[in-house]
Amino acid sequence: MSIERATAGERGLGEYVSALVAALGRADPAAFARMRRVVGGRRARIRLDDEEVEIRFVDGALAVEPGGGASPVDGAGSTDRATVLDLMDGRVEVGDAISAGRLDVVADVDAVAAMFAAIEILIDASSRSPELQALAREFRERPGPEPTGGRTAPPRPAEVAAREHALLARLDLLPDAEGPGHRGR
Amino acid sequence: MIIADGLRPPTAFDPSAPAYKDWLHLVVLDHRSGVGGLVNASLHGAPSDPRSRAVGAALFHVPGEGWFGNVEVRGFDEASITPTSIGLEQVALAIDATRGTVHASVRQPGDGLGLDLVADAAVRPMPRERPHPLGEGWVAWYVVPRLAGRGRASIGGRSIDLARASAYYDHNWGRWHWGQDLGWEWGCFLAPAPGPSFFLSRLTDRAHRTGSRVLHVAYPDGRQRTFSGPAVERARHGLLETPPRRLPGVLAALHSDVAAPRLERAVLLRADDGHDRVEIRFTARAAAQIIAGDPVEPGYGFVHELVGAFEFDARIGGRDESGAGLAVVEHVD
């Protein structure tokens, strides 16, 4: 499991994750500080295809090490390039990817929340960061398995949506009749 | 017919430039195949700000098969921007003012979509260039309610001749930040030529509690009619159960709380001013949600595009008419 460049001129997973976090720090120092607070002292393992790294914040900076080390991790995420591209292209939702086994996250509840919160901070900042958007494009353009090109997980069944709707109604959480249905924006 | 339209960039010292938006929008409806879709090219942010984005969106729905197309986001320096065109790597829209044509090009082979279309203005344009309040800013627009398409599309592996397709063009520009308390409702309903085209507009707040509706009717023979305020009523019926196609996927992942928006399955529009009247019955078959992130201020807008079919009954100028066609309805918040 290597964090070195996969091929000459191409970043490995570890370098790529480092570049993302560094770009976040430059684009939005406040968001970077929020990410550090959310992650705290946790250690995470990230696996993408056959590359694996472990990351944590040390003295305010991101430390990246090869995966498979002896230290325990607080959470682990695993997926492949094709799934990431399908997520980026809106062909599959995160929940569908998890249900279909294309995205694995193993951690306790707090650690899962921290991992997804950190990712959300990064994605939100990317809307206002040309550097982060360029890194996303770099990922898309690197050679590797192509996206599936179609929806790979079925849409949520109607009965699930109906049960959710009934639960929201019992809890008086349904929006007003007009409007698409989200609140508080 | 002349299309006297072009991009409206801010001047060099315009203090509102960070909120600059310029949005070219073309709807293409092929009555023979039932395919309906849109091509958008838009600019977000001050031209001198490296954070500003040019966004291209091409989404076409094929009955029984689903959505084809995607959204691309680029910097201004990666786009070709002229006074009358926005061109990105995958999506381009251009206006030829003197010929009265709108040109659209889409190259998205990985998303099953290709398009080369020239649309000729078939009715008199409707400029609405006086700024209207929108959120903390304003919006203005220019509309060509019907164009006649010529060209071809490649969608999901099939080739479609667009010679008989109807098209609708509008251009919105102004100053706002996505995420502000703003929204709008809009819809274009096109019967096959030489039938009428209808388009609906309503500027509102994010919760869609304010603002009155305006319904325009335009015929190729030059007749145009406008209904506004209390003369226009809209009722929603049912919910569209099919989940929307959500783009860009990265922003969709960020906003899982709006992955299942409550979008109407059917809309009934009635306009009656005591002399002329129109009734439109629209049924949606699919929806897409385009998530717009503001490049300057933290905030997001959610542009819901519903494609479907409609039937209408109208009495305009003493002439009764009924018919059907294809439509795209848009709900933004």
Coordinates of C-alpha atoms in Angstrom, one line a residue:
Chain A
M1 CA 0.0 0.0 0.0
S2 CA 1.9 3.0 -1.2
I3 CA 1.4 6.7 -0.8
E4 CA 4.0 7.4 -3.5
R5 CA 3.1 8.5 -7.0
A6 CA 1.4 5.7 -8.9
T7 CA 3.1 6.7 -12.1
A8 CA 5.5 9.6 -12.9
G9 CA 3.6 12.8 -13.0
E10 CA 0.5 11.4 -11.2
R11 CA -0.3 11.9 -7.6
G12 CA -0.9 8.9 -5.4
L13 CA -3.8 8.8 -3.0
G14 CA -1.8 10.2 -0.1
E15 CA -0.4 13.1 -2.0
Y16 CA -3.9 13.8 -3.4
V17 CA -5.5 13.9 0.0
S18 CA -2.7 16.2 1.2
A19 CA -3.3 18.5 -1.7
L20 CA -7.0 18.7 -1.0
V21 CA -6.6 19.6 2.6
A22 CA -3.8 22.1 1.8
A23 CA -6.0 23.7 -0.8
L24 CA -8.8 24.0 1.7
G25 CA -6.4 25.8 4.1
R26 CA -5.5 28.3 1.5
A27 CA -9.0 28.9 0.1
D28 CA -10.9 29.0 3.4
P29 CA -8.8 29.1 6.6
A30 CA -12.0 29.2 8.7
A31 CA -13.3 26.0 7.1
F32 CA -9.9 24.3 7.6
A33 CA -10.1 25.2 11.3
R34 CA -13.6 23.8 11.4
M35 CA -12.4 20.6 9.8
R36 CA -9.6 20.2 12.4
R37 CA -12.1 20.8 15.2
V38 CA -14.5 18.3 13.8
V39 CA -11.9 15.6 13.2
G40 CA -10.0 16.3 16.5
G41 CA -7.4 13.6 17.3
R42 CA -9.1 10.9 15.3
R43 CA -7.2 8.7 12.8
A44 CA -8.9 7.5 9.7
R45 CA -8.0 4.9 7.0
I46 CA -8.9 5.7 3.4
R47 CA -8.8 3.1 0.7
L48 CA -9.4 3.8 -3.0
D49 CA -9.0 0.9 -5.3
D50 CA -5.7 -0.7 -4.4
E51 CA -4.3 2.4 -2.6
E52 CA -4.6 2.8 1.2
V53 CA -3.5 5.6 3.5
E54 CA -4.0 6.6 7.1
I55 CA -4.5 10.3 8.0
R56 CA -4.8 12.4 11.1
F57 CA -4.1 15.9 12.2
V58 CA -0.8 16.5 14.0
D59 CA 0.0 19.9 15.4
G60 CA -2.6 21.4 13.1
A61 CA -1.3 19.9 9.9
L62 CA -2.5 16.8 8.1
A63 CA -0.2 13.8 8.5
V64 CA -0.5 11.0 5.9
E65 CA 1.0 7.6 6.4
P66 CA 0.9 4.3 4.4
G67 CA -2.1 2.2 5.2
G68 CA -1.9 -1.1 7.2
G69 CA 0.1 0.4 10.0
A70 CA 0.0 -0.9 13.5
S71 CA -1.9 2.0 15.1
P72 CA -5.6 1.6 15.5
V73 CA -7.9 3.8 13.5
D74 CA -11.1 5.5 14.6
G75 CA -12.8 5.0 11.2
A76 CA -12.2 3.5 7.8
G77 CA -13.7 4.4 4.4
S78 CA -13.3 2.3 1.2
T79 CA -14.4 2.8 -2.3
D80 CA -13.2 2.7 -5.9
R81 CA -12.6 5.3 -8.7
A82 CA -15.7 4.3 -10.7
T83 CA -17.9 4.9 -7.7
V84 CA -16.3 8.3 -7.0
L85 CA -16.9 9.4 -10.6
D86 CA -20.5 8.2 -10.4
L87 CA -21.0 10.2 -7.2
M88 CA -19.4 13.3 -8.9
D89 CA -21.7 12.9 -11.9
G90 CA -24.8 12.4 -9.9
R91 CA -25.4 8.9 -11.2
V92 CA -25.6 7.5 -7.7
E93 CA -26.4 9.0 -4.3
V94 CA -24.2 8.4 -1.3
G95 CA -26.9 6.4 0.4
D96 CA -27.4 4.3 -2.7
A97 CA -23.6 3.7 -3.0
I98 CA -23.5 2.5 0.6
S99 CA -26.6 0.3 0.2
A100 CA -25.0 -1.3 -3.0
G101 CA -21.7 -2.0 -1.2
R102 CA -19.8 0.4 -3.4
L103 CA -18.9 2.7 -0.5
D104 CA -17.9 1.2 2.9
V105 CA -17.6 3.2 6.1
V106 CA -16.7 1.4 9.3
A107 CA -16.7 3.5 12.5
D108 CA -18.7 4.3 15.6
V109 CA -21.5 6.8 15.2
D110 CA -19.4 9.8 16.4
A111 CA -16.5 8.9 14.1
V112 CA -18.9 8.4 11.1
A113 CA -20.4 11.8 11.8
A114 CA -17.0 13.4 12.0
M115 CA -15.8 11.8 8.7
F116 CA -18.8 12.9 6.8
A117 CA -18.7 16.4 8.4
A118 CA -15.1 16.8 7.3
I119 CA -16.0 15.7 3.7
E120 CA -18.9 18.2 3.7
I121 CA -16.6 21.0 4.8
L122 CA -14.3 20.2 1.9
I123 CA -17.2 20.0 -0.7
D124 CA -18.8 23.2 0.5
A125 CA -15.5 25.1 0.2
S126 CA -14.9 23.7 -3.2
S127 CA -17.8 25.8 -4.5
R128 CA -15.7 28.9 -3.9
S129 CA -12.2 27.4 -4.6
P130 CA -10.8 27.1 -8.1
E131 CA -7.9 25.1 -6.7
L132 CA -10.2 22.5 -5.2
Q133 CA -12.2 22.3 -8.4
A134 CA -9.0 21.8 -10.4
L135 CA -8.1 18.9 -8.1
A136 CA -11.5 17.4 -8.7
R137 CA -10.9 17.7 -12.4
E138 CA -7.4 16.1 -12.0
F139 CA -9.0 13.1 -10.3
R140 CA -11.5 12.8 -13.1
E141 CA -8.8 13.0 -15.8
R142 CA -6.3 10.5 -14.3
P143 CA -6.3 7.1 -16.0
G144 CA -8.3 4.4 -14.5
P145 CA -11.7 2.6 -14.5
E146 CA -14.4 4.7 -16.1
P147 CA -17.7 5.5 -14.4
T148 CA -20.5 3.0 -15.0
G149 CA -22.4 5.5 -17.2
G150 CA -25.8 4.7 -15.7
R151 CA -27.7 4.4 -12.5
T152 CA -26.3 1.4 -10.7
A153 CA -28.6 1.5 -7.6
P154 CA -32.3 1.4 -7.8
P155 CA -34.2 4.5 -6.7
R156 CA -35.7 4.3 -3.2
P157 CA -38.8 2.2 -3.3
A158 CA -42.1 4.1 -3.0
E159 CA -43.0 2.2 0.2
V160 CA -39.9 3.5 1.9
A161 CA -40.7 7.0 0.9
A162 CA -44.3 6.5 2.2
R163 CA -43.0 5.2 5.6
E164 CA -40.7 8.1 5.8
H165 CA -43.5 10.5 5.0
A166 CA -45.7 9.0 7.7
L167 CA -43.0 9.3 10.3
L168 CA -42.4 12.9 9.5
A169 CA -46.1 13.5 9.7
R170 CA -46.3 11.9 13.2
L171 CA -43.4 14.1 14.3
D172 CA -45.0 17.2 12.8
L173 CA -42.0 17.8 10.6
L174 CA -43.7 18.1 7.3
P175 CA -43.3 21.4 5.6
D176 CA -46.2 23.6 4.5
A177 CA -48.2 22.5 1.4
E178 CA -46.4 24.9 -0.9
G179 CA -42.7 24.4 -1.6
P180 CA -40.5 21.5 -2.4
G181 CA -40.2 20.4 1.1
H182 CA -37.0 21.5 2.9
R183 CA -37.0 23.9 5.8
G184 CA -35.0 26.6 7.3
R185 CA -33.0 27.8 4.4
Chain B
M1 CA -36.7 38.3 -37.0
I2 CA -34.0 40.0 -34.9
I3 CA -33.0 38.8 -31.4
A4 CA -31.7 42.0 -29.8
D5 CA -30.1 40.2 -26.9
G6 CA -26.6 39.7 -25.5
L7 CA -24.7 39.2 -22.3
R8 CA -25.0 42.0 -19.7
P9 CA -21.7 42.0 -17.8
P10 CA -21.0 44.5 -15.0
T11 CA -19.0 47.6 -15.7
A12 CA -15.5 47.8 -14.4
F13 CA -16.4 49.7 -11.2
D14 CA -19.8 48.2 -10.5
P15 CA -19.8 47.5 -6.7
S16 CA -22.5 44.8 -7.3
A17 CA -20.2 42.8 -9.6
P18 CA -19.6 40.0 -7.2
A19 CA -23.3 39.2 -7.4
Y20 CA -23.3 39.2 -11.2
K21 CA -25.3 36.4 -12.9
D22 CA -25.9 35.9 -16.6
W23 CA -27.9 32.9 -17.7
L24 CA -28.7 31.7 -21.3
H25 CA -31.4 29.1 -21.4
L26 CA -32.8 27.1 -24.3
V27 CA -35.5 24.5 -24.0
V28 CA -35.9 21.9 -26.8
L29 CA -39.0 19.8 -27.1
D30 CA -39.3 17.2 -29.8
H31 CA -43.0 16.4 -30.2
R32 CA -42.4 13.3 -32.3
S33 CA -40.2 11.4 -29.9
G34 CA -41.4 13.0 -26.7
V35 CA -37.9 14.0 -25.8
G36 CA -37.6 17.2 -23.8
G37 CA -34.7 19.0 -22.4
L38 CA -32.6 22.1 -21.8
V39 CA -29.3 23.6 -22.6
N40 CA -28.0 26.3 -20.2
A41 CA -24.9 28.3 -20.2
S42 CA -24.4 30.8 -17.3
L43 CA -21.9 33.1 -15.6
H44 CA -21.7 33.5 -11.9
G45 CA -19.5 36.2 -10.2
A46 CA -17.5 39.2 -11.1
P47 CA -15.5 38.7 -14.4
S48 CA -12.3 39.8 -12.7
D49 CA -12.6 37.4 -9.7
P50 CA -10.8 34.0 -10.3
R51 CA -13.4 32.3 -8.2
S52 CA -16.2 33.2 -10.7
R53 CA -17.6 30.3 -12.6
A54 CA -19.0 29.5 -16.0
V55 CA -21.5 26.7 -15.8
G56 CA -22.9 24.6 -18.7
A57 CA -25.8 22.3 -18.3
A58 CA -27.4 20.0 -20.8
L59 CA -30.1 17.6 -19.7
F60 CA -32.5 15.7 -21.9
H61 CA -35.2 13.3 -20.8
V62 CA -36.2 10.3 -22.9
P63 CA -39.6 8.8 -22.0
G64 CA -39.1 5.4 -20.5
E65 CA -35.3 5.7 -20.4
G66 CA -34.4 8.6 -18.1
W67 CA -32.1 11.6 -18.2
F68 CA -29.0 12.0 -20.3
G69 CA -26.5 14.8 -20.0
N70 CA -24.5 16.5 -17.3
V71 CA -23.3 19.8 -15.8
E72 CA -19.8 21.2 -16.2
V73 CA -18.3 24.0 -14.1
R74 CA -15.3 26.0 -15.3
G75 CA -13.5 29.2 -14.5
F76 CA -14.2 32.2 -16.7
D77 CA -10.7 31.9 -18.1
E78 CA -11.6 28.3 -19.3
A79 CA -14.7 29.5 -21.2
S80 CA -15.1 31.3 -24.4
I81 CA -17.2 34.4 -23.6
T82 CA -18.3 36.9 -26.2
P83 CA -21.0 39.6 -26.0
T84 CA -23.4 37.0 -27.5
S85 CA -22.2 33.6 -26.5
I86 CA -20.9 31.4 -23.7
G87 CA -18.8 28.4 -24.8
L88 CA -17.5 25.7 -22.5
E89 CA -15.8 22.4 -23.3
Q90 CA -19.1 20.4 -23.4
V91 CA -21.8 23.0 -23.7
A92 CA -22.1 26.2 -25.8
L93 CA -24.9 28.6 -26.5
A94 CA -24.7 31.6 -28.9
I95 CA -27.1 34.2 -30.2
D96 CA -27.0 35.5 -33.8
A97 CA -28.9 38.7 -33.3
T98 CA -29.3 39.7 -37.0
R99 CA -30.4 36.3 -38.2
G100 CA -32.6 35.8 -35.2
T101 CA -31.1 32.4 -34.3
V102 CA -29.9 30.7 -31.2
H103 CA -27.2 28.1 -31.6
A104 CA -26.7 25.2 -29.1
S105 CA -23.9 22.7 -29.1
V106 CA -23.5 19.8 -26.6
R107 CA -20.6 17.3 -26.5
Q108 CA -21.2 14.8 -23.6
P109 CA -20.4 11.4 -25.1
G110 CA -19.8 9.9 -21.6
D111 CA -23.3 11.0 -20.6
G112 CA -25.0 9.8 -23.8
L113 CA -25.7 13.2 -25.2
G114 CA -24.7 15.2 -28.2
L115 CA -26.5 18.1 -29.9
D116 CA -26.1 20.5 -32.7
L117 CA -29.1 22.8 -33.0
V118 CA -29.9 26.1 -34.7
A119 CA -33.2 27.5 -33.5
D120 CA -35.0 30.2 -35.5
A121 CA -37.1 32.8 -33.7
A122 CA -40.7 32.1 -34.8
V123 CA -42.5 34.8 -32.7
R124 CA -41.7 38.3 -31.6
P125 CA -39.3 38.4 -28.6
M126 CA -40.5 39.7 -25.3
P127 CA -37.9 41.8 -23.6
R128 CA -38.4 42.5 -19.9
E129 CA -35.3 44.6 -19.3
R130 CA -36.5 46.6 -16.3
P131 CA -34.9 45.1 -13.2
H132 CA -37.3 43.3 -10.9
P133 CA -36.4 42.8 -7.2
L134 CA -35.1 39.3 -6.5
G135 CA -33.7 38.5 -3.0
E136 CA -31.3 41.3 -2.1
G137 CA -30.7 42.0 -5.8
W138 CA -32.6 42.1 -9.0
V139 CA -33.2 40.2 -12.2
A140 CA -34.3 41.1 -15.8
W141 CA -34.9 39.0 -18.8
Y142 CA -35.4 38.6 -22.5
V143 CA -37.7 35.9 -23.9
V144 CA -38.3 34.4 -27.3
P145 CA -41.4 32.2 -26.6
R146 CA -41.1 30.0 -29.7
L147 CA -38.3 29.0 -32.0
A148 CA -38.2 26.4 -34.7
G149 CA -35.4 23.9 -34.4
R150 CA -33.2 22.4 -37.0
G151 CA -30.4 20.0 -36.3
R152 CA -29.8 16.7 -34.7
A153 CA -29.4 15.2 -31.3
S154 CA -27.7 12.0 -30.2
I155 CA -29.4 10.8 -27.0
G156 CA -28.7 7.5 -25.4
G157 CA -27.4 6.0 -28.6
R158 CA -30.4 7.1 -30.8
S159 CA -30.2 9.9 -33.4
I160 CA -33.1 12.4 -33.3
D161 CA -33.9 14.8 -36.2
L162 CA -34.9 18.0 -34.5
A163 CA -36.5 19.5 -37.7
R164 CA -39.9 19.5 -36.1
A165 CA -38.8 20.3 -32.6
S166 CA -40.1 23.4 -30.8
A167 CA -37.7 25.5 -28.7
Y168 CA -38.0 28.3 -26.2
Y169 CA -35.2 30.7 -25.3
D170 CA -34.8 33.1 -22.4
H171 CA -31.9 35.1 -21.0
N172 CA -31.9 36.1 -17.3
W173 CA -29.4 38.5 -15.9
G174 CA -29.0 40.5 -12.7
R175 CA -27.4 40.5 -9.3
W176 CA -28.1 37.9 -6.6
H177 CA -26.2 35.4 -4.5
W178 CA -27.4 31.8 -4.4
G179 CA -28.6 31.1 -0.9
Q180 CA -30.4 34.4 -0.5
D181 CA -34.1 34.5 0.3
L182 CA -35.2 34.2 -3.3
G183 CA -36.9 31.8 -5.6
W184 CA -39.0 31.7 -8.8
E185 CA -41.5 29.6 -10.7
W186 CA -41.4 29.4 -14.4
G187 CA -42.7 27.2 -17.1
C188 CA -42.8 27.0 -20.9
F189 CA -45.6 25.0 -22.5
L190 CA -45.2 24.5 -26.3
A191 CA -47.8 23.0 -28.6
P192 CA -46.5 21.9 -31.9
A193 CA -46.2 24.7 -34.4
P194 CA -48.3 26.6 -35.5
G195 CA -49.9 26.2 -32.1
P196 CA -49.5 28.5 -29.2
S197 CA -46.7 28.8 -26.7
F198 CA -47.4 29.7 -23.1
F199 CA -44.9 30.7 -20.5
L200 CA -45.4 31.4 -16.8
S201 CA -43.2 33.4 -14.5
R202 CA -43.3 34.3 -10.9
L203 CA -40.6 35.8 -8.7
T204 CA -40.9 34.9 -5.1
D205 CA -39.0 34.3 -1.9
R206 CA -37.4 31.1 -0.9
A207 CA -40.5 29.7 0.6
H208 CA -42.6 30.7 -2.3
R209 CA -45.0 32.8 -0.2
T210 CA -44.8 36.0 -2.2
G211 CA -45.1 37.3 -5.7
S212 CA -47.8 37.2 -8.4
R213 CA -47.8 35.1 -11.5
V214 CA -47.8 36.2 -15.1
L215 CA -48.9 34.0 -17.9
H216 CA -47.9 34.9 -21.5
V217 CA -49.4 33.5 -24.6
A218 CA -47.8 33.8 -28.0
Y219 CA -48.9 32.6 -31.5
P220 CA -46.7 32.4 -34.6
D221 CA -49.2 34.6 -36.3
G222 CA -48.2 37.5 -34.0
R223 CA -51.0 37.3 -31.5
Q224 CA -49.7 37.7 -27.9
R225 CA -51.6 38.0 -24.7
T226 CA -50.6 38.5 -21.0
F227 CA -52.5 37.6 -17.9
S228 CA -51.2 38.7 -14.5
G229 CA -52.0 39.0 -10.8
P230 CA -55.3 37.6 -9.6
A231 CA -56.2 36.6 -13.1
V232 CA -53.8 33.7 -12.9
E233 CA -54.3 30.8 -10.6
R234 CA -52.1 27.8 -10.1
A235 CA -52.9 24.6 -8.3
R236 CA -50.6 21.6 -7.6
H237 CA -51.8 18.0 -7.4
G238 CA -49.9 15.0 -6.1
L239 CA -46.2 14.5 -5.7
L240 CA -43.8 13.2 -8.3
E241 CA -42.5 10.0 -6.9
T242 CA -39.6 9.4 -9.2
P243 CA -36.4 10.8 -7.5
P244 CA -34.8 13.7 -9.4
R245 CA -31.5 13.5 -11.3
R246 CA -29.3 15.7 -9.1
L247 CA -26.3 17.6 -10.4
P248 CA -23.5 18.3 -9.9
G249 CA -23.1 15.0 -8.0
V250 CA -20.6 16.5 -5.5
L251 CA -23.1 19.2 -4.4
A252 CA -25.8 16.6 -4.3
A253 CA -23.8 14.6 -1.8
L254 CA -23.5 17.8 0.3
H255 CA -27.2 18.3 0.2
S256 CA -28.7 15.0 1.0
D257 CA -31.5 16.7 2.9
V258 CA -33.0 17.8 -0.4
A259 CA -32.5 14.6 -2.2
A260 CA -36.3 14.0 -2.2
P261 CA -37.9 17.4 -2.9
R262 CA -41.7 17.6 -2.8
L263 CA -42.2 18.3 -6.5
E264 CA -45.7 18.4 -8.0
R265 CA -46.8 15.6 -10.2
A266 CA -49.5 17.8 -11.9
V267 CA -50.1 21.5 -12.2
L268 CA -53.3 23.2 -13.2
L269 CA -53.0 26.8 -14.5
R270 CA -56.0 29.0 -15.1
A271 CA -56.0 32.5 -16.4
D272 CA -59.1 34.5 -17.0
D273 CA -59.5 38.2 -17.3
G274 CA -63.1 38.1 -18.1
H275 CA -62.5 38.4 -21.9
D276 CA -59.8 35.8 -22.7
R277 CA -59.0 32.7 -20.8
V278 CA -56.6 29.8 -20.7
E279 CA -56.5 26.5 -18.9
I280 CA -53.3 24.4 -18.9
R281 CA -53.1 20.9 -17.4
F282 CA -49.5 19.8 -17.0
T283 CA -48.3 16.4 -15.9
A284 CA -44.7 15.9 -15.0
R285 CA -42.9 12.7 -15.8
A286 CA -39.4 13.4 -14.5
A287 CA -37.4 16.0 -12.7
A288 CA -33.8 17.1 -12.4
Q289 CA -32.3 19.2 -9.6
I290 CA -29.4 21.5 -10.5
I291 CA -27.6 22.8 -7.4
A292 CA -26.0 26.2 -7.9
G293 CA -23.2 27.1 -5.5
D294 CA -22.4 30.8 -5.2
P295 CA -18.8 31.3 -6.0
V296 CA -18.4 34.3 -3.6
E297 CA -20.9 34.0 -0.7
P298 CA -21.5 30.6 1.0
G299 CA -24.9 29.6 -0.2
Y300 CA -26.8 27.4 -2.7
G301 CA -29.8 27.6 -4.9
F302 CA -31.8 24.6 -6.1
V303 CA -33.1 24.7 -9.6
H304 CA -35.7 22.0 -10.2
E305 CA -36.6 21.2 -13.8
L306 CA -39.7 19.2 -14.4
V307 CA -40.3 17.8 -17.9
G308 CA -43.7 16.5 -19.1
A309 CA -46.7 17.0 -21.2
F310 CA -49.7 19.3 -21.1
E311 CA -53.1 19.9 -22.5
F312 CA -54.8 23.2 -22.9
D313 CA -58.0 25.0 -23.7
A314 CA -57.9 28.6 -24.6
R315 CA -60.1 31.4 -25.8
I316 CA -57.9 34.2 -27.1
G317 CA -59.4 37.1 -29.1
G318 CA -62.7 35.3 -29.5
R319 CA -61.1 32.2 -30.9
D320 CA -61.4 28.9 -29.1
E321 CA -58.6 26.4 -29.3
S322 CA -57.6 23.2 -27.6
G323 CA -54.5 21.1 -27.9
A324 CA -51.5 19.5 -26.3
G325 CA -47.8 19.7 -26.2
L326 CA -44.6 19.3 -24.2
A327 CA -43.4 21.5 -21.4
V328 CA -40.7 22.2 -18.9
V329 CA -41.6 23.7 -15.5
E330 CA -38.9 25.2 -13.2
H331 CA -39.1 25.7 -9.5
V332 CA -36.2 27.4 -7.8
D333 CA -35.4 28.0 -4.2

